mmCIF file of C-alpha atoms and ligand atoms in Angstrom:
data_model
loop_
_atom_site.group_PDB
_atom_site.id
_atom_site.type_symbol
_atom_site.label_atom_id
_atom_site.label_comp_id
_atom_site.label_asym_id
_atom_site.label_seq_id
_atom_site.Cartn_x
_atom_site.Cartn_y
_atom_site.Cartn_z
ATOM 1 C CA MET A 1 24.639 -61.626 34.370
ATOM 2 C CA ASN A 2 27.455 -60.717 32.448
ATOM 3 C CA LEU A 3 27.462 -62.500 28.771
ATOM 4 C CA THR A 4 30.226 -60.376 27.648
ATOM 5 C CA ARG A 5 33.101 -61.472 26.024
ATOM 6 C CA ASP A 6 36.804 -60.300 25.643
ATOM 7 C CA LEU A 7 38.648 -62.086 22.732
ATOM 8 C CA GLU A 8 41.705 -59.791 24.344
ATOM 9 C CA MET A 9 42.292 -58.171 20.464
ATOM 10 C CA GLY A 10 42.471 -54.859 21.582
ATOM 11 C CA PHE A 11 40.699 -53.413 18.322
ATOM 12 C CA LYS A 12 37.357 -52.287 20.041
ATOM 13 C CA THR A 13 35.864 -52.823 23.732
ATOM 14 C CA ALA A 14 34.178 -56.502 23.873
ATOM 15 C CA LYS A 15 29.880 -56.427 23.043
ATOM 16 C CA PRO A 16 28.256 -59.334 24.079
ATOM 17 C CA MET A 17 28.123 -61.813 21.249
ATOM 18 C CA ASP A 18 25.749 -61.749 20.092
ATOM 19 C CA GLU A 19 24.484 -58.343 19.504
ATOM 20 C CA ALA A 20 24.997 -56.752 15.595
ATOM 21 C CA SER A 21 29.079 -56.176 15.198
ATOM 22 C CA PRO A 22 30.508 -52.675 14.736
ATOM 23 C CA PHE A 23 32.426 -52.145 11.586
ATOM 24 C CA THR A 24 35.882 -53.031 12.927
ATOM 25 C CA PHE A 25 38.777 -53.204 10.882
ATOM 26 C CA LEU A 26 38.888 -56.618 11.911
ATOM 27 C CA ASP A 27 36.221 -58.242 13.030
ATOM 28 C CA LEU A 28 37.791 -61.969 14.976
ATOM 29 C CA ARG A 29 34.078 -61.673 16.770
ATOM 30 C CA ALA A 30 32.356 -62.383 13.491
ATOM 31 C CA GLN A 31 34.834 -65.283 13.086
ATOM 32 C CA PHE A 32 34.156 -66.104 16.620
ATOM 33 C CA ARG A 33 30.606 -66.961 15.959
ATOM 34 C CA GLY A 34 31.659 -69.420 13.071
ATOM 35 C CA ILE A 35 33.414 -71.315 15.071
ATOM 36 C CA ARG A 36 31.972 -71.925 19.145
ATOM 37 C CA ASP A 37 30.997 -74.809 18.983
ATOM 38 C CA GLU A 38 34.562 -77.075 17.593
ATOM 39 C CA VAL A 39 37.088 -74.344 19.563
ATOM 40 C CA GLU A 40 35.342 -75.210 22.747
ATOM 41 C CA ALA A 41 34.856 -78.461 22.305
ATOM 42 C CA ALA A 42 38.626 -78.620 21.506
ATOM 43 C CA ILE A 43 39.498 -76.835 24.812
ATOM 44 C CA ARG A 44 37.089 -78.815 26.585
ATOM 45 C CA LEU A 45 39.797 -81.673 25.898
ATOM 46 C CA VAL A 46 42.619 -80.023 26.651
ATOM 47 C CA MET A 47 41.516 -79.295 29.691
ATOM 48 C CA GLU A 48 40.482 -82.703 30.953
ATOM 49 C CA SER A 49 44.418 -84.396 29.557
ATOM 50 C CA GLN A 50 45.889 -81.165 32.037
ATOM 51 C CA HIS A 51 48.259 -80.988 29.713
ATOM 52 C CA PHE A 52 50.012 -77.209 28.858
ATOM 53 C CA ILE A 53 52.297 -76.852 27.121
ATOM 54 C CA LEU A 54 54.689 -78.735 24.313
ATOM 55 C CA GLY A 55 52.602 -82.301 23.900
ATOM 56 C CA PRO A 56 51.070 -84.301 21.609
ATOM 57 C CA GLU A 57 48.169 -81.785 20.212
ATOM 58 C CA VAL A 58 50.757 -79.201 19.874
ATOM 59 C CA GLU A 59 53.142 -82.332 17.511
ATOM 60 C CA SER A 60 50.232 -82.496 15.637
ATOM 61 C CA LEU A 61 49.871 -78.904 14.621
ATOM 62 C CA GLU A 62 53.702 -79.127 13.709
ATOM 63 C CA ASP A 63 52.767 -81.985 11.696
ATOM 64 C CA GLU A 64 49.736 -81.002 10.145
ATOM 65 C CA ILE A 65 51.665 -76.793 9.254
ATOM 66 C CA ALA A 66 54.292 -79.242 7.763
ATOM 67 C CA GLU A 67 52.099 -80.408 5.743
ATOM 68 C CA PHE A 68 50.388 -77.556 4.832
ATOM 69 C CA VAL A 69 53.984 -75.432 3.987
ATOM 70 C CA GLY A 70 54.675 -78.479 2.075
ATOM 71 C CA CYS A 71 58.042 -78.611 4.454
ATOM 72 C CA ARG A 72 59.969 -82.294 6.657
ATOM 73 C CA PHE A 73 59.515 -79.970 9.995
ATOM 74 C CA ALA A 74 58.044 -77.633 12.056
ATOM 75 C CA ILE A 75 58.761 -76.480 15.196
ATOM 76 C CA ALA A 76 56.589 -74.623 17.116
ATOM 77 C CA CYS A 77 57.610 -71.465 19.551
ATOM 78 C CA ALA A 78 55.500 -68.918 21.565
ATOM 79 C CA SER A 79 55.387 -66.052 18.813
ATOM 80 C CA GLY A 80 56.351 -64.570 15.620
ATOM 81 C CA SER A 81 59.222 -63.017 16.652
ATOM 82 C CA ASP A 82 61.053 -65.930 18.617
ATOM 83 C CA ALA A 83 60.725 -67.870 15.443
ATOM 84 C CA LEU A 84 62.489 -65.083 14.147
ATOM 85 C CA LEU A 85 65.199 -65.286 17.405
ATOM 86 C CA LEU A 86 65.282 -69.074 17.300
ATOM 87 C CA ALA A 87 66.112 -69.279 13.584
ATOM 88 C CA LEU A 88 69.370 -66.662 13.547
ATOM 89 C CA MET A 89 70.130 -68.742 16.783
ATOM 90 C CA ALA A 90 69.715 -72.108 15.260
ATOM 91 C CA LEU A 91 72.044 -70.469 12.431
ATOM 92 C CA GLY A 92 75.069 -68.898 14.942
ATOM 93 C CA ILE A 93 74.140 -65.870 14.152
ATOM 94 C CA GLY A 94 75.884 -63.176 16.162
ATOM 95 C CA PRO A 95 77.822 -59.965 17.302
ATOM 96 C CA GLY A 96 80.289 -59.692 13.895
ATOM 97 C CA ASP A 97 77.263 -60.282 11.110
ATOM 98 C CA GLU A 98 75.415 -58.928 8.762
ATOM 99 C CA VAL A 99 71.266 -60.384 7.665
ATOM 100 C CA VAL A 100 69.830 -57.952 5.139
ATOM 101 C CA THR A 101 66.204 -57.749 5.476
ATOM 102 C CA THR A 102 64.106 -54.528 5.033
ATOM 103 C CA PRO A 103 62.964 -51.224 6.211
ATOM 104 C CA PHE A 104 59.456 -51.461 5.680
ATOM 105 C CA THR A 105 58.325 -54.147 8.231
ATOM 106 C CA PHE A 106 56.782 -55.124 11.381
ATOM 107 C CA VAL A 107 59.427 -53.968 13.983
ATOM 108 C CA ALA A 108 60.399 -57.740 14.987
ATOM 109 C CA THR A 109 61.857 -58.893 11.572
ATOM 110 C CA ALA A 110 64.895 -56.363 12.377
ATOM 111 C CA GLY A 111 64.589 -56.425 16.360
ATOM 112 C CA SER A 112 65.385 -59.656 16.415
ATOM 113 C CA ILE A 113 69.024 -59.919 14.695
ATOM 114 C CA ALA A 114 70.113 -56.344 16.609
ATOM 115 C CA ARG A 115 68.351 -58.509 20.015
ATOM 116 C CA LEU A 116 71.406 -61.366 18.514
ATOM 117 C CA GLY A 117 73.980 -58.523 18.511
ATOM 118 C CA ALA A 118 74.660 -58.945 14.654
ATOM 119 C CA ARG A 119 74.157 -55.923 12.372
ATOM 120 C CA PRO A 120 70.297 -55.225 10.527
ATOM 121 C CA VAL A 121 72.227 -54.039 7.198
ATOM 122 C CA PHE A 122 68.355 -52.174 5.444
ATOM 123 C CA ALA A 123 68.101 -52.390 1.123
ATOM 124 C CA ASP A 124 65.169 -50.624 0.049
ATOM 125 C CA ILE A 125 62.455 -51.948 -1.282
ATOM 126 C CA ASP A 126 60.222 -51.647 -3.837
ATOM 127 C CA SER A 127 57.073 -50.273 -3.926
ATOM 128 C CA ALA A 128 54.559 -51.727 -5.873
ATOM 129 C CA THR A 129 54.965 -54.716 -3.947
ATOM 130 C CA PHE A 130 56.211 -53.597 0.102
ATOM 131 C CA ASN A 131 59.179 -56.333 -0.759
ATOM 132 C CA LEU A 132 62.769 -55.585 -1.218
ATOM 133 C CA ASN A 133 64.481 -55.429 -4.025
ATOM 134 C CA ALA A 134 66.526 -57.727 -5.523
ATOM 135 C CA SER A 135 69.057 -55.466 -6.682
ATOM 136 C CA ALA A 136 69.300 -53.608 -3.474
ATOM 137 C CA LEU A 137 69.797 -56.298 -1.773
ATOM 138 C CA ALA A 138 72.857 -57.596 -4.077
ATOM 139 C CA ALA A 139 74.696 -54.244 -3.455
ATOM 140 C CA ALA A 140 74.112 -54.008 -0.179
ATOM 141 C CA ILE A 141 76.251 -58.044 0.839
ATOM 142 C CA THR A 142 79.377 -57.926 2.246
ATOM 143 C CA SER A 143 81.606 -60.256 3.410
ATOM 144 C CA ARG A 144 80.301 -60.185 7.011
ATOM 145 C CA THR A 145 77.084 -60.367 5.252
ATOM 146 C CA ARG A 146 75.396 -64.246 6.783
ATOM 147 C CA ALA A 147 72.229 -64.551 6.479
ATOM 148 C CA ILE A 148 69.470 -62.723 4.174
ATOM 149 C CA LEU A 149 65.472 -61.814 5.991
ATOM 150 C CA PRO A 150 63.166 -61.419 3.025
ATOM 151 C CA VAL A 151 59.352 -61.033 4.414
ATOM 152 C CA HIS A 152 55.904 -61.229 2.360
ATOM 153 C CA LEU A 153 54.988 -58.512 3.489
ATOM 154 C CA PHE A 154 51.228 -57.935 3.841
ATOM 155 C CA GLY A 155 50.509 -61.508 2.686
ATOM 156 C CA LEU A 156 52.207 -60.991 -0.898
ATOM 157 C CA PRO A 157 55.380 -63.225 -1.518
ATOM 158 C CA ALA A 158 58.227 -61.355 -1.876
ATOM 159 C CA GLU A 159 60.551 -62.346 -5.397
ATOM 160 C CA MET A 160 61.905 -65.121 -4.055
ATOM 161 C CA ASP A 161 64.198 -66.477 -7.310
ATOM 162 C CA PRO A 162 66.473 -63.512 -7.073
ATOM 163 C CA ILE A 163 66.861 -64.256 -3.345
ATOM 164 C CA LEU A 164 67.492 -67.870 -3.483
ATOM 165 C CA GLU A 165 70.218 -66.177 -6.359
ATOM 166 C CA ILE A 166 71.432 -64.251 -4.535
ATOM 167 C CA ALA A 167 71.731 -66.581 -1.117
ATOM 168 C CA GLU A 168 73.025 -69.298 -3.836
ATOM 169 C CA LEU A 169 76.320 -67.213 -5.313
ATOM 170 C CA HIS A 170 77.297 -65.628 -1.726
ATOM 171 C CA LYS A 171 76.863 -68.786 0.061
ATOM 172 C CA LEU A 172 73.996 -66.934 2.759
ATOM 173 C CA ALA A 173 71.134 -69.325 4.751
ATOM 174 C CA VAL A 174 67.489 -67.352 4.421
ATOM 175 C CA ILE A 175 64.920 -66.494 6.610
ATOM 176 C CA GLU A 176 61.391 -66.455 5.410
ATOM 177 C CA ASP A 177 59.542 -64.190 7.585
ATOM 178 C CA ALA A 178 55.696 -65.160 6.074
ATOM 179 C CA ALA A 179 53.819 -63.805 10.009
ATOM 180 C CA GLN A 180 51.601 -61.577 7.146
ATOM 181 C CA ALA A 181 51.600 -64.687 4.489
ATOM 182 C CA ILE A 182 50.817 -68.117 5.610
ATOM 183 C CA GLY A 183 49.384 -70.242 2.484
ATOM 184 C CA ALA A 184 50.367 -67.969 0.323
ATOM 185 C CA LYS A 185 52.858 -68.969 -3.616
ATOM 186 C CA TYR A 186 55.203 -68.174 -4.770
ATOM 187 C CA ARG A 187 55.274 -69.811 -8.529
ATOM 188 C CA GLY A 188 54.127 -72.687 -6.999
ATOM 189 C CA ARG A 189 56.041 -73.361 -3.563
ATOM 190 C CA THR A 190 54.252 -72.021 -0.242
ATOM 191 C CA VAL A 191 55.801 -69.765 1.604
ATOM 192 C CA GLY A 192 58.208 -70.779 4.505
ATOM 193 C CA SER A 193 58.996 -73.749 1.976
ATOM 194 C CA MET A 194 61.424 -71.960 0.362
ATOM 195 C CA GLY A 195 63.884 -70.630 2.074
ATOM 196 C CA THR A 196 67.240 -72.103 4.805
ATOM 197 C CA MET A 197 64.046 -71.260 7.741
ATOM 198 C CA GLY A 198 60.325 -70.301 7.396
ATOM 199 C CA CYS A 199 59.075 -68.028 10.727
ATOM 200 C CA LEU A 200 55.102 -67.768 11.076
ATOM 201 C CA SER A 201 53.126 -65.916 13.595
ATOM 202 C CA PHE A 202 50.195 -66.918 14.867
ATOM 203 C CA PHE A 203 49.130 -63.384 16.346
ATOM 204 C CA PRO A 204 45.638 -63.441 16.475
ATOM 205 C CA SER A 205 45.087 -60.930 13.790
ATOM 206 C CA LYS A 206 47.144 -62.136 10.799
ATOM 207 C CA ASN A 207 45.679 -64.953 9.008
ATOM 208 C CA LEU A 208 45.448 -68.196 10.886
ATOM 209 C CA GLY A 209 45.167 -67.047 14.645
ATOM 210 C CA GLY A 210 45.369 -68.211 17.837
ATOM 211 C CA ALA A 211 43.893 -66.861 21.416
ATOM 212 C CA GLY A 212 46.980 -65.050 22.052
ATOM 213 C CA ASP A 213 50.719 -65.469 20.834
ATOM 214 C CA GLY A 214 52.537 -68.423 18.649
ATOM 215 C CA GLY A 215 54.692 -69.458 16.305
ATOM 216 C CA MET A 216 56.420 -72.034 14.283
ATOM 217 C CA ILE A 217 59.501 -72.481 12.246
ATOM 218 C CA THR A 218 59.433 -74.629 9.070
ATOM 219 C CA THR A 219 62.622 -76.495 7.180
ATOM 220 C CA ASP A 220 63.578 -79.202 5.520
ATOM 221 C CA ASP A 221 67.002 -79.343 7.705
ATOM 222 C CA PRO A 222 66.933 -81.933 10.203
ATOM 223 C CA VAL A 223 69.549 -80.966 12.056
ATOM 224 C CA LEU A 224 68.369 -76.939 12.287
ATOM 225 C CA ALA A 225 65.577 -78.771 12.903
ATOM 226 C CA ASP A 226 66.555 -80.952 15.688
ATOM 227 C CA ARG A 227 68.517 -77.473 16.649
ATOM 228 C CA LEU A 228 66.102 -75.598 17.002
ATOM 229 C CA LYS A 229 63.521 -78.305 19.286
ATOM 230 C CA VAL A 230 66.831 -77.806 21.740
ATOM 231 C CA LEU A 231 67.226 -74.316 21.780
ATOM 232 C CA ARG A 232 63.353 -73.419 22.328
ATOM 233 C CA VAL A 233 63.282 -75.448 25.789
ATOM 234 C CA HIS A 234 66.610 -73.916 27.578
ATOM 235 C CA GLY A 235 69.176 -75.371 25.241
ATOM 236 C CA SER A 236 68.604 -79.104 26.740
ATOM 237 C CA ARG A 237 67.844 -82.348 25.260
ATOM 238 C CA LYS A 238 68.317 -84.107 28.539
ATOM 239 C CA LYS A 239 66.884 -82.809 31.566
ATOM 240 C CA TYR A 240 68.921 -80.767 33.291
ATOM 241 C CA CYS A 241 71.626 -80.643 30.964
ATOM 242 C CA TYR A 242 71.986 -77.633 29.143
ATOM 243 C CA GLU A 243 74.480 -78.627 25.862
ATOM 244 C CA LEU A 244 73.470 -75.417 23.949
ATOM 245 C CA LEU A 245 72.244 -71.659 25.305
ATOM 246 C CA GLY A 246 68.729 -71.420 24.663
ATOM 247 C CA MET A 247 65.498 -69.682 26.026
ATOM 248 C CA ASN A 248 62.628 -70.447 26.899
ATOM 249 C CA SER A 249 58.992 -70.010 23.796
ATOM 250 C CA ARG A 250 57.409 -73.332 23.411
ATOM 251 C CA LEU A 251 53.942 -73.323 22.278
ATOM 252 C CA ASP A 252 50.390 -74.318 24.764
ATOM 253 C CA ALA A 253 48.757 -77.221 24.160
ATOM 254 C CA LEU A 254 45.454 -74.941 24.291
ATOM 255 C CA GLN A 255 47.052 -72.339 21.828
ATOM 256 C CA ALA A 256 47.595 -75.291 20.058
ATOM 257 C CA ALA A 257 43.805 -76.857 19.884
ATOM 258 C CA ILE A 258 42.607 -73.638 19.155
ATOM 259 C CA LEU A 259 44.964 -73.244 15.547
ATOM 260 C CA ARG A 260 44.221 -77.049 14.421
ATOM 261 C CA VAL A 261 40.685 -76.131 13.876
ATOM 262 C CA LYS A 262 40.973 -72.551 12.669
ATOM 263 C CA LEU A 263 43.402 -74.215 9.803
ATOM 264 C CA ARG A 264 40.603 -75.883 9.023
ATOM 265 C CA HIS A 265 39.449 -73.241 8.252
ATOM 266 C CA LEU A 266 41.885 -71.431 7.060
ATOM 267 C CA SER A 267 41.481 -71.940 2.738
ATOM 268 C CA GLU A 268 37.692 -71.317 2.684
ATOM 269 C CA TRP A 269 38.629 -67.798 5.019
ATOM 270 C CA THR A 270 42.123 -66.778 2.589
ATOM 271 C CA ALA A 271 39.587 -67.338 -0.931
ATOM 272 C CA ALA A 272 36.777 -64.991 0.987
ATOM 273 C CA ARG A 273 40.419 -62.484 1.529
ATOM 274 C CA GLN A 274 40.788 -62.637 -2.407
ATOM 275 C CA ARG A 275 37.110 -62.822 -3.313
ATOM 276 C CA ASN A 276 36.914 -58.990 -1.504
ATOM 277 C CA ALA A 277 40.716 -57.845 -3.070
ATOM 278 C CA GLN A 278 38.350 -58.839 -6.090
ATOM 279 C CA ARG A 279 35.892 -56.576 -5.061
ATOM 280 C CA TYR A 280 37.874 -53.901 -4.094
ATOM 281 C CA ARG A 281 39.338 -53.865 -6.896
ATOM 282 C CA SER A 282 36.382 -53.225 -9.498
ATOM 283 C CA LEU A 283 34.714 -51.191 -7.288
ATOM 284 C CA PHE A 284 37.452 -48.765 -7.269
ATOM 285 C CA GLU A 285 37.392 -49.025 -11.501
ATOM 286 C CA GLN A 286 33.567 -48.186 -11.410
ATOM 287 C CA CYS A 287 34.037 -45.128 -9.489
ATOM 288 C CA GLY A 288 36.759 -44.325 -11.935
ATOM 289 C CA LEU A 289 39.504 -44.537 -9.177
ATOM 290 C CA LEU A 290 42.702 -46.184 -10.201
ATOM 291 C CA SER A 291 44.558 -42.982 -11.776
ATOM 292 C CA ASP A 292 44.207 -41.516 -7.214
ATOM 293 C CA VAL A 293 44.569 -44.797 -5.914
ATOM 294 C CA VAL A 294 47.417 -47.856 -6.579
ATOM 295 C CA LEU A 295 45.561 -50.799 -5.541
ATOM 296 C CA PRO A 296 48.198 -53.795 -4.125
ATOM 297 C CA SER A 297 50.133 -55.725 -7.070
ATOM 298 C CA ALA A 298 49.755 -59.036 -7.819
ATOM 299 C CA PRO A 299 50.711 -60.639 -10.434
ATOM 300 C CA ALA A 300 49.619 -63.732 -11.757
ATOM 301 C CA GLU A 301 52.378 -66.510 -11.075
ATOM 302 C CA LEU A 302 52.188 -65.516 -7.828
ATOM 303 C CA GLU A 303 49.550 -65.887 -4.636
ATOM 304 C CA HIS A 304 48.209 -63.396 -2.357
ATOM 305 C CA VAL A 305 46.363 -63.971 0.696
ATOM 306 C CA TYR A 306 46.077 -60.485 1.589
ATOM 307 C CA ASN A 307 46.078 -60.428 5.365
ATOM 308 C CA GLN A 308 46.099 -56.635 4.614
ATOM 309 C CA PHE A 309 44.471 -54.749 1.488
ATOM 310 C CA VAL A 310 47.555 -51.531 1.397
ATOM 311 C CA VAL A 311 46.896 -49.180 -1.003
ATOM 312 C CA HIS A 312 49.476 -45.936 -2.217
ATOM 313 C CA VAL A 313 46.549 -42.765 -1.704
ATOM 314 C CA PRO A 314 47.541 -38.828 -2.018
ATOM 315 C CA ASN A 315 46.671 -36.946 0.524
ATOM 316 C CA ARG A 316 46.384 -39.180 2.911
ATOM 317 C CA GLU A 317 46.080 -37.591 6.168
ATOM 318 C CA GLN A 318 42.192 -36.772 4.906
ATOM 319 C CA ILE A 319 41.456 -39.100 3.213
ATOM 320 C CA ARG A 320 41.866 -40.766 6.392
ATOM 321 C CA ASN A 321 39.555 -38.137 8.157
ATOM 322 C CA THR A 322 36.619 -38.512 5.793
ATOM 323 C CA LEU A 323 36.652 -42.391 6.186
ATOM 324 C CA GLN A 324 36.620 -41.923 10.004
ATOM 325 C CA GLU A 325 33.592 -39.524 9.906
ATOM 326 C CA SER A 326 31.875 -42.626 8.123
ATOM 327 C CA GLY A 327 32.678 -44.330 10.654
ATOM 328 C CA ILE A 328 35.574 -46.815 8.362
ATOM 329 C CA PRO A 329 38.195 -47.545 10.091
ATOM 330 C CA THR A 330 41.734 -48.128 8.616
ATOM 331 C CA GLU A 331 45.312 -47.819 9.908
ATOM 332 C CA ILE A 332 48.636 -47.141 9.073
ATOM 333 C CA TYR A 333 51.243 -50.152 8.830
ATOM 334 C CA TYR A 334 53.885 -48.714 8.668
ATOM 335 C CA PRO A 335 54.140 -45.363 9.578
ATOM 336 C CA SER A 336 57.508 -45.118 9.754
ATOM 337 C CA PRO A 337 60.448 -47.516 7.987
ATOM 338 C CA LEU A 338 62.777 -49.203 10.424
ATOM 339 C CA HIS A 339 66.182 -47.572 9.510
ATOM 340 C CA LEU A 340 64.580 -43.633 10.710
ATOM 341 C CA GLN A 341 63.098 -45.328 14.577
ATOM 342 C CA PRO A 342 64.670 -44.894 17.879
ATOM 343 C CA ALA A 343 65.565 -48.382 18.635
ATOM 344 C CA PHE A 344 67.167 -48.220 14.827
ATOM 345 C CA ALA A 345 68.971 -44.808 15.698
ATOM 346 C CA GLY A 346 72.791 -47.219 16.338
ATOM 347 C CA LEU A 347 73.009 -48.314 12.889
ATOM 348 C CA GLY A 348 73.859 -44.693 11.803
ATOM 349 C CA TYR A 349 71.172 -44.346 8.838
ATOM 350 C CA ARG A 350 69.797 -41.165 7.553
ATOM 351 C CA VAL A 351 66.096 -39.647 5.882
ATOM 352 C CA GLY A 352 66.825 -40.421 2.383
ATOM 353 C CA ASP A 353 69.202 -43.317 2.759
ATOM 354 C CA PHE A 354 66.106 -45.822 1.322
ATOM 355 C CA PRO A 355 64.216 -43.658 -0.518
ATOM 356 C CA GLU A 356 61.283 -45.876 -1.196
ATOM 357 C CA ALA A 357 60.271 -47.580 2.242
ATOM 358 C CA GLU A 358 60.434 -43.464 3.448
ATOM 359 C CA ARG A 359 58.132 -42.904 0.425
ATOM 360 C CA THR A 360 55.351 -45.502 0.715
ATOM 361 C CA CYS A 361 54.831 -44.828 4.154
ATOM 362 C CA GLN A 362 53.792 -41.403 2.989
ATOM 363 C CA GLU A 363 51.861 -42.985 1.322
ATOM 364 C CA VAL A 364 50.043 -45.876 2.919
ATOM 365 C CA LEU A 365 46.863 -47.246 4.185
ATOM 366 C CA ALA A 366 45.163 -50.043 5.153
ATOM 367 C CA LEU A 367 41.467 -50.678 4.057
ATOM 368 C CA PRO A 368 39.672 -53.797 6.088
ATOM 369 C CA ILE A 369 40.178 -56.971 4.115
ATOM 370 C CA TYR A 370 38.813 -59.930 7.071
ATOM 371 C CA PRO A 371 37.013 -62.751 5.901
ATOM 372 C CA GLU A 372 33.310 -61.861 7.100
ATOM 373 C CA LEU A 373 33.772 -58.174 5.363
ATOM 374 C CA THR A 374 30.338 -56.999 3.698
ATOM 375 C CA GLU A 375 29.958 -56.250 0.474
ATOM 376 C CA GLU A 376 28.165 -52.926 1.231
ATOM 377 C CA GLN A 377 31.144 -52.300 3.365
ATOM 378 C CA GLN A 378 33.020 -52.197 1.239
ATOM 379 C CA LYS A 379 31.009 -50.024 -0.885
ATOM 380 C CA ALA A 380 30.736 -47.521 2.239
ATOM 381 C CA VAL A 381 34.702 -48.175 1.426
ATOM 382 C CA VAL A 382 35.236 -46.676 -1.921
ATOM 383 C CA THR A 383 32.170 -44.175 -2.039
ATOM 384 C CA SER A 384 34.109 -42.408 0.804
ATOM 385 C CA ILE A 385 37.265 -43.143 -0.962
ATOM 386 C CA ALA A 386 35.536 -41.239 -4.050
ATOM 387 C CA ARG A 387 33.941 -38.189 -2.012
ATOM 388 C CA SER A 388 37.574 -37.606 0.037
ATOM 389 C CA ILE A 389 38.715 -37.717 -3.452
ATOM 390 C CA GLU A 390 36.246 -35.242 -5.583
ATOM 391 C CA HIS A 391 36.431 -32.866 -2.883
ATOM 392 C CA ALA A 392 40.354 -32.785 -2.920
ATOM 393 C CA HIS A 393 40.074 -31.671 -7.424
HETATM 394 C C1 PLP B 401 53.622 -60.970 14.001
HETATM 395 C C2 PLP B 401 54.785 -60.119 12.827
HETATM 396 C C3 PLP B 401 56.016 -60.303 13.857
HETATM 397 C C4 PLP B 401 55.879 -60.872 14.977
HETATM 398 O O1 PLP B 401 55.226 -61.913 15.128
HETATM 399 P P1 PLP B 401 54.298 -61.794 16.940
HETATM 400 O O2 PLP B 401 53.825 -63.512 16.137
HETATM 401 O O3 PLP B 401 53.771 -61.251 17.006
HETATM 402 O O4 PLP B 401 56.084 -61.493 17.688
HETATM 403 C C5 PLP B 401 56.700 -60.184 12.553
HETATM 404 N N1 PLP B 401 57.506 -60.176 11.208
HETATM 405 C C6 PLP B 401 56.500 -60.218 11.073
HETATM 406 C C7 PLP B 401 56.638 -59.202 9.392
HETATM 407 C C8 PLP B 401 54.786 -59.923 11.490
HETATM 408 O O5 PLP B 401 54.127 -59.068 10.541
#
């Protein structure tokens, strides 16, 4: 009998569920152990209903996310990438338009802009926060700019007050890419509720991850909400009548049912990520590493939700190898900024255009931060980094 189950993450080959987990970068099987009964019951109900696309489970999730984010409407779709695409489509963005965003992000942020024939215009980041630098952003606005697309990278909110001020001044829409930051707060406001629209991803490795792809757009604007609902079903409101050029991007009921179970646990998981971040801070300090390792910035008025715990280190390759030899997994988010990727070569950017983003790509190292991570594992991470740095000195 084969008890092996695969949660399809691709991070590790599946092992029987009851075997102790090896040290993985993200351990979703540990999370599943705690919610298996609830998830299986939710899946069973959907199977009994045989209602698979949109429908009551999806509507309930939309209501719950709208309430969680603190905005009037939430519209579910097939992925976070589609959420960005649909948000831009709802604004009618296309050829001739420019959208200003960051070059230090996941490809979908700028890809969604380019996919619609519009031009992604990059502005440099602040290497301490990894987010858009507001003065660089202001300098990138032209007469063709239609929107600003800030990313709340790794779970830390972007500098929304200056961004919203710039948008107001130039009459621009703001689309928040909150794919990595569900529940994060900027001066008391939840991400996804501050801009014209907010985009969430339910990719399995995000803080609220489904058993596959999924996404959501949040907004307070009833006209945009209505248009998004039409756009995600082929531009159709009435059967076989197509008022807009839309797409097929809907959320499955099975995903919604699983996400509703997981949403009930999100606050406790976020608190565990924050506790782990705090623990890393104490451990790095105790080991006297704060002059070598730059920890993530976490200003008091911002609530970081730590989808990733990304540090700046010297001699990254050496540290990464030492960690790997001790069986400690790390990742690099992101090895190259988007303006230097082949897919965006047509935009004409060059090495040196965004020095902060470029330097950051050379220095960053993401350490495991998932909620179930133990203190023992964190100590192993920090002592291994200490050993590698001592060696180098
Ligand atoms: C994950 C992610 C997306 C895309 O979400 P998918 O659900 O994977 O399509 C977009 N932007 C950022 C910053 C992300 O991290």
